Amino acid sequence: ACSCGIRKQARATGLYPEKQITTTSIKLDDKHYAVGIAPGQPENAQGFHAPTVLIAVHEATGVDRDTIDALMGNATSRDAQIIMIYNPIDTSSYPFTAEESGQWLVFSISAFEHPNVVAGTEVIPGCVTVEWLADRLADWSSLATPEDKNTIEWDGRYYHKTLLVASRICGEWSEADGDGLISLASRS
């Protein structure tokens, strides 16, 4: 599914001749290319080395540790970078461990900060919209008052910050991951 999205976006930009776009890659020449891999087998993620490498792990909370380790094995040059893109939904995932280590530069982006939401119109087609946000808040939360604990304000209303709202809208690890008995807040 991911490679279809990459192919569709590459075609939509018009930056690449059609012959440079395949099911799993965009190839400018032998030294300049992007390749998509399926994360199911760690062996698929290794063996890519070059002086300059950018490794982007999309939906990283769903990628197992062996595959992440294989990808990191490609980052051997000084100009190698790894970015992980994810919703903070699984505290047993590598991205949670990476954030906790303090060794990664972390950027959290809330859906409230997305250009489509800020502008109130679809600036970036296919991404979060004001309508989506309103629907998700109605489905994943309930109205609150300013005095209630753990709330967010949006569009003149207060909503309870549920686990889904925290992770999928606010871009925050939730206080409890939903599967355990001990909340993150109680850990020390």
PDB file of C-alpha atoms in Angstrom:
ATOM      1  CA  ALA A   1       0.000   0.000   0.000  1.00  0.00           C
ATOM      2  CA  CYS A   2       2.819   2.380   0.838  1.00  0.00           C
ATOM      3  CA  SER A   3       4.577   1.956  -2.508  1.00  0.00           C
ATOM      4  CA  CYS A   4       1.311   2.751  -4.324  1.00  0.00           C
ATOM      5  CA  GLY A   5       1.112   5.999  -2.365  1.00  0.00           C
ATOM      6  CA  ILE A   6       4.713   6.850  -3.199  1.00  0.00           C
ATOM      7  CA  ARG A   7       4.139   6.096  -6.869  1.00  0.00           C
ATOM      8  CA  LYS A   8       0.923   8.156  -6.915  1.00  0.00           C
ATOM      9  CA  GLN A   9       2.576  11.132  -5.204  1.00  0.00           C
ATOM     10  CA  ALA A  10       5.639  10.945  -7.468  1.00  0.00           C
ATOM     11  CA  ARG A  11       3.424  10.966 -10.548  1.00  0.00           C
ATOM     12  CA  ALA A  12       1.272  13.784  -9.187  1.00  0.00           C
ATOM     13  CA  THR A  13       4.271  16.079  -8.705  1.00  0.00           C
ATOM     14  CA  GLY A  14       5.322  15.745 -12.337  1.00  0.00           C
ATOM     15  CA  LEU A  15       8.975  15.958 -11.231  1.00  0.00           C
ATOM     16  CA  TYR A  16       9.968  12.531 -12.525  1.00  0.00           C
ATOM     17  CA  PRO A  17       9.624  11.017 -15.987  1.00  0.00           C
ATOM     18  CA  GLU A  18       7.282   8.003 -15.933  1.00  0.00           C
ATOM     19  CA  LYS A  19      10.140   5.585 -16.720  1.00  0.00           C
ATOM     20  CA  GLN A  20      11.857   6.573 -13.448  1.00  0.00           C
ATOM     21  CA  ILE A  21       8.917   5.465 -11.307  1.00  0.00           C
ATOM     22  CA  THR A  22       8.420   1.776 -10.514  1.00  0.00           C
ATOM     23  CA  THR A  23       6.221  -0.065  -8.059  1.00  0.00           C
ATOM     24  CA  THR A  24       8.787   0.284  -5.280  1.00  0.00           C
ATOM     25  CA  SER A  25      11.219   3.005  -6.324  1.00  0.00           C
ATOM     26  CA  ILE A  26      11.974   6.325  -7.924  1.00  0.00           C
ATOM     27  CA  LYS A  27      15.318   6.227  -9.703  1.00  0.00           C
ATOM     28  CA  LEU A  28      16.993   9.365 -11.003  1.00  0.00           C
ATOM     29  CA  ASP A  29      20.256   7.560 -11.795  1.00  0.00           C
ATOM     30  CA  ASP A  30      22.417   4.775 -10.327  1.00  0.00           C
ATOM     31  CA  LYS A  31      23.464   6.930  -7.361  1.00  0.00           C
ATOM     32  CA  HIS A  32      20.266   8.883  -6.715  1.00  0.00           C
ATOM     33  CA  TYR A  33      17.158   6.906  -5.940  1.00  0.00           C
ATOM     34  CA  ALA A  34      14.447   6.220  -3.382  1.00  0.00           C
ATOM     35  CA  VAL A  35      13.306   2.706  -2.645  1.00  0.00           C
ATOM     36  CA  GLY A  36      10.355   1.478  -0.597  1.00  0.00           C
ATOM     37  CA  ILE A  37      10.592  -1.791   1.269  1.00  0.00           C
ATOM     38  CA  ALA A  38       8.057  -4.002   2.996  1.00  0.00           C
ATOM     39  CA  PRO A  39       8.948  -4.202   6.686  1.00  0.00           C
ATOM     40  CA  GLY A  40       7.874  -7.842   7.105  1.00  0.00           C
ATOM     41  CA  GLN A  41      11.371  -9.275   6.677  1.00  0.00           C
ATOM     42  CA  PRO A  42      14.395  -7.532   8.211  1.00  0.00           C
ATOM     43  CA  GLU A  43      16.583  -8.808   5.350  1.00  0.00           C
ATOM     44  CA  ASN A  44      14.677  -6.503   2.968  1.00  0.00           C
ATOM     45  CA  ALA A  45      15.905  -3.508   4.971  1.00  0.00           C
ATOM     46  CA  GLN A  46      19.646  -4.074   4.781  1.00  0.00           C
ATOM     47  CA  GLY A  47      22.406  -3.612   2.247  1.00  0.00           C
ATOM     48  CA  PHE A  48      21.808   0.027   1.261  1.00  0.00           C
ATOM     49  CA  HIS A  49      25.012   2.030   1.746  1.00  0.00           C
ATOM     50  CA  ALA A  50      26.124   5.319   0.227  1.00  0.00           C
ATOM     51  CA  PRO A  51      27.939   8.497   1.284  1.00  0.00           C
ATOM     52  CA  THR A  52      24.557  10.193   1.772  1.00  0.00           C
ATOM     53  CA  VAL A  53      21.579   8.175   2.991  1.00  0.00           C
ATOM     54  CA  LEU A  54      18.183   9.225   4.304  1.00  0.00           C
ATOM     55  CA  ILE A  55      16.146   6.436   5.878  1.00  0.00           C
ATOM     56  CA  ALA A  56      12.508   7.302   6.493  1.00  0.00           C
ATOM     57  CA  VAL A  57      10.498   4.832   8.555  1.00  0.00           C
ATOM     58  CA  HIS A  58       6.804   5.561   8.061  1.00  0.00           C
ATOM     59  CA  GLU A  59       4.282   4.241  10.632  1.00  0.00           C
ATOM     60  CA  ALA A  60       7.334   3.374  12.735  1.00  0.00           C
ATOM     61  CA  THR A  61       5.390   2.148  15.768  1.00  0.00           C
ATOM     62  CA  GLY A  62       4.305  -0.791  13.601  1.00  0.00           C
ATOM     63  CA  VAL A  63       7.826  -1.729  12.485  1.00  0.00           C
ATOM     64  CA  ASP A  64       9.496  -4.434  14.570  1.00  0.00           C
ATOM     65  CA  ARG A  65      12.847  -3.952  16.303  1.00  0.00           C
ATOM     66  CA  ASP A  66      14.710  -6.381  13.993  1.00  0.00           C
ATOM     67  CA  THR A  67      13.724  -4.330  10.948  1.00  0.00           C
ATOM     68  CA  ILE A  68      14.644  -1.048  12.679  1.00  0.00           C
ATOM     69  CA  ASP A  69      18.044  -2.567  13.558  1.00  0.00           C
ATOM     70  CA  ALA A  70      18.544  -3.666   9.926  1.00  0.00           C
ATOM     71  CA  LEU A  71      17.697  -0.150   8.714  1.00  0.00           C
ATOM     72  CA  MET A  72      20.107   1.406  11.214  1.00  0.00           C
ATOM     73  CA  GLY A  73      22.816  -0.873   9.868  1.00  0.00           C
ATOM     74  CA  ASN A  74      22.572   1.108   6.615  1.00  0.00           C
ATOM     75  CA  ALA A  75      23.379   4.405   8.327  1.00  0.00           C
ATOM     76  CA  THR A  76      27.138   3.889   8.226  1.00  0.00           C
ATOM     77  CA  SER A  77      28.245   7.167   6.647  1.00  0.00           C
ATOM     78  CA  ARG A  78      28.674  10.531   8.309  1.00  0.00           C
ATOM     79  CA  ASP A  79      25.865  11.924   6.156  1.00  0.00           C
ATOM     80  CA  ALA A  80      23.326   9.222   7.019  1.00  0.00           C
ATOM     81  CA  GLN A  81      20.103  10.243   8.718  1.00  0.00           C
ATOM     82  CA  ILE A  82      17.162   8.246  10.034  1.00  0.00           C
ATOM     83  CA  ILE A  83      13.734   9.709  10.611  1.00  0.00           C
ATOM     84  CA  MET A  84      10.801   7.870  12.130  1.00  0.00           C
ATOM     85  CA  ILE A  85       7.304   9.093  11.383  1.00  0.00           C
ATOM     86  CA  TYR A  86       4.510   7.786  13.582  1.00  0.00           C
ATOM     87  CA  ASN A  87       1.524   8.346  15.783  1.00  0.00           C
ATOM     88  CA  PRO A  88       2.565   7.694  19.396  1.00  0.00           C
ATOM     89  CA  ILE A  89       0.213   4.747  19.925  1.00  0.00           C
ATOM     90  CA  ASP A  90       2.284   1.815  21.183  1.00  0.00           C
ATOM     91  CA  THR A  91       4.586   2.186  24.190  1.00  0.00           C
ATOM     92  CA  SER A  92       6.120  -1.216  23.480  1.00  0.00           C
ATOM     93  CA  SER A  93       7.418   0.051  20.111  1.00  0.00           C
ATOM     94  CA  TYR A  94      10.937   1.158  19.232  1.00  0.00           C
ATOM     95  CA  PRO A  95       9.932   4.835  18.749  1.00  0.00           C
ATOM     96  CA  PHE A  96       8.800   5.009  22.391  1.00  0.00           C
ATOM     97  CA  THR A  97      12.106   3.507  23.551  1.00  0.00           C
ATOM     98  CA  ALA A  98      14.005   5.900  21.270  1.00  0.00           C
ATOM     99  CA  GLU A  99      12.217   8.945  22.696  1.00  0.00           C
ATOM    100  CA  GLU A 100      12.788   7.759  26.244  1.00  0.00           C
ATOM    101  CA  SER A 101      16.528   7.320  25.576  1.00  0.00           C
ATOM    102  CA  GLY A 102      17.023  11.046  24.990  1.00  0.00           C
ATOM    103  CA  GLN A 103      19.367  10.250  22.068  1.00  0.00           C
ATOM    104  CA  TRP A 104      16.946  11.295  19.345  1.00  0.00           C
ATOM    105  CA  LEU A 105      15.799  14.740  18.284  1.00  0.00           C
ATOM    106  CA  VAL A 106      12.015  14.611  18.669  1.00  0.00           C
ATOM    107  CA  PHE A 107       9.430  16.789  16.954  1.00  0.00           C
ATOM    108  CA  SER A 108       5.813  16.392  18.008  1.00  0.00           C
ATOM    109  CA  ILE A 109       3.197  17.754  15.665  1.00  0.00           C
ATOM    110  CA  SER A 110      -0.428  18.014  16.681  1.00  0.00           C
ATOM    111  CA  ALA A 111      -3.256  17.763  14.167  1.00  0.00           C
ATOM    112  CA  PHE A 112      -4.257  21.215  15.426  1.00  0.00           C
ATOM    113  CA  GLU A 113      -0.975  22.532  13.918  1.00  0.00           C
ATOM    114  CA  HIS A 114      -1.480  20.976  10.483  1.00  0.00           C
ATOM    115  CA  PRO A 115      -1.645  23.558   7.656  1.00  0.00           C
ATOM    116  CA  ASN A 116      -5.107  22.322   6.626  1.00  0.00           C
ATOM    117  CA  VAL A 117      -6.465  22.900  10.133  1.00  0.00           C
ATOM    118  CA  VAL A 118      -4.656  26.207  10.648  1.00  0.00           C
ATOM    119  CA  ALA A 119      -5.875  27.544   7.275  1.00  0.00           C
ATOM    120  CA  GLY A 120      -9.349  26.045   7.647  1.00  0.00           C
ATOM    121  CA  THR A 121      -9.146  24.689   4.107  1.00  0.00           C
ATOM    122  CA  GLU A 122      -7.499  21.755   2.351  1.00  0.00           C
ATOM    123  CA  VAL A 123      -4.054  23.198   1.593  1.00  0.00           C
ATOM    124  CA  ILE A 124      -2.521  19.698   1.394  1.00  0.00           C
ATOM    125  CA  PRO A 125      -5.017  17.322  -0.258  1.00  0.00           C
ATOM    126  CA  GLY A 126      -5.528  13.991   1.446  1.00  0.00           C
ATOM    127  CA  CYS A 127      -4.307  15.095   4.872  1.00  0.00           C
ATOM    128  CA  VAL A 128      -6.114  15.964   8.074  1.00  0.00           C
ATOM    129  CA  THR A 129      -8.941  18.479   7.687  1.00  0.00           C
ATOM    130  CA  VAL A 130     -11.050  20.569  10.037  1.00  0.00           C
ATOM    131  CA  GLU A 131     -13.983  18.257   9.262  1.00  0.00           C
ATOM    132  CA  TRP A 132     -11.952  15.146  10.110  1.00  0.00           C
ATOM    133  CA  LEU A 133     -10.810  16.742  13.344  1.00  0.00           C
ATOM    134  CA  ALA A 134     -14.375  17.652  14.343  1.00  0.00           C
ATOM    135  CA  ASP A 135     -15.582  14.125  13.519  1.00  0.00           C
ATOM    136  CA  ARG A 136     -12.767  12.463  15.479  1.00  0.00           C
ATOM    137  CA  LEU A 137     -13.260  14.684  18.521  1.00  0.00           C
ATOM    138  CA  ALA A 138     -16.978  13.868  18.477  1.00  0.00           C
ATOM    139  CA  ASP A 139     -16.233  10.141  18.158  1.00  0.00           C
ATOM    140  CA  TRP A 140     -13.150   9.799  20.388  1.00  0.00           C
ATOM    141  CA  SER A 141     -14.042  12.294  23.118  1.00  0.00           C
ATOM    142  CA  SER A 142     -16.877  14.171  24.772  1.00  0.00           C
ATOM    143  CA  LEU A 143     -17.470  17.778  25.655  1.00  0.00           C
ATOM    144  CA  ALA A 144     -15.858  19.013  28.866  1.00  0.00           C
ATOM    145  CA  THR A 145     -15.708  22.222  30.864  1.00  0.00           C
ATOM    146  CA  PRO A 146     -12.622  24.391  31.387  1.00  0.00           C
ATOM    147  CA  GLU A 147     -12.526  23.183  35.005  1.00  0.00           C
ATOM    148  CA  ASP A 148     -12.291  19.492  34.031  1.00  0.00           C
ATOM    149  CA  LYS A 149      -8.860  17.897  34.235  1.00  0.00           C
ATOM    150  CA  ASN A 150      -6.978  16.735  31.146  1.00  0.00           C
ATOM    151  CA  THR A 151      -8.880  18.647  28.488  1.00  0.00           C
ATOM    152  CA  ILE A 152      -8.073  20.377  25.232  1.00  0.00           C
ATOM    153  CA  GLU A 153      -9.705  23.447  23.753  1.00  0.00           C
ATOM    154  CA  TRP A 154     -10.579  23.656  20.094  1.00  0.00           C
ATOM    155  CA  ASP A 155     -12.985  25.844  18.165  1.00  0.00           C
ATOM    156  CA  GLY A 156     -14.316  27.439  21.362  1.00  0.00           C
ATOM    157  CA  ARG A 157     -15.129  24.096  23.020  1.00  0.00           C
ATOM    158  CA  TYR A 158     -13.392  21.898  25.567  1.00  0.00           C
ATOM    159  CA  TYR A 159     -12.945  18.161  25.022  1.00  0.00           C
ATOM    160  CA  HIS A 160     -11.699  15.384  27.271  1.00  0.00           C
ATOM    161  CA  LYS A 161      -8.216  14.277  26.218  1.00  0.00           C
ATOM    162  CA  THR A 162      -8.844  10.548  25.841  1.00  0.00           C
ATOM    163  CA  LEU A 163      -6.149   8.041  24.902  1.00  0.00           C
ATOM    164  CA  LEU A 164      -7.107   8.275  21.216  1.00  0.00           C
ATOM    165  CA  VAL A 165      -7.227  12.066  21.241  1.00  0.00           C
ATOM    166  CA  ALA A 166      -3.828  12.259  22.964  1.00  0.00           C
ATOM    167  CA  SER A 167      -2.081   9.915  20.524  1.00  0.00           C
ATOM    168  CA  ARG A 168      -3.880  10.391  17.223  1.00  0.00           C
ATOM    169  CA  ILE A 169      -4.729  14.097  17.420  1.00  0.00           C
ATOM    170  CA  CYS A 170      -2.339  15.732  19.901  1.00  0.00           C
ATOM    171  CA  GLY A 171       0.698  13.634  18.918  1.00  0.00           C
ATOM    172  CA  GLU A 172       1.411  12.626  22.520  1.00  0.00           C
ATOM    173  CA  TRP A 173       2.097   9.302  24.143  1.00  0.00           C
ATOM    174  CA  SER A 174      -1.004   8.674  26.177  1.00  0.00           C
ATOM    175  CA  GLU A 175      -0.873   8.359  29.951  1.00  0.00           C
ATOM    176  CA  ALA A 176      -1.848   4.706  29.572  1.00  0.00           C
ATOM    177  CA  ASP A 177      -1.321   2.617  26.478  1.00  0.00           C
ATOM    178  CA  GLY A 178      -4.617   0.801  26.946  1.00  0.00           C
ATOM    179  CA  ASP A 179      -3.064  -2.655  27.314  1.00  0.00           C
ATOM    180  CA  GLY A 180      -1.343  -2.447  30.674  1.00  0.00           C
ATOM    181  CA  LEU A 181      -2.201  -1.880  34.283  1.00  0.00           C
ATOM    182  CA  ILE A 182       0.386   0.818  35.032  1.00  0.00           C
ATOM    183  CA  SER A 183       0.097   4.257  33.469  1.00  0.00           C
ATOM    184  CA  LEU A 184       3.079   6.106  32.048  1.00  0.00           C
ATOM    185  CA  ALA A 185       2.491   8.830  34.611  1.00  0.00           C
ATOM    186  CA  SER A 186       3.172   6.376  37.464  1.00  0.00           C
ATOM    187  CA  ARG A 187       6.511   5.212  36.008  1.00  0.00           C
ATOM    188  CA  SER A 188       9.679   6.707  37.396  1.00  0.00           C
TER     189      SER A 188
END
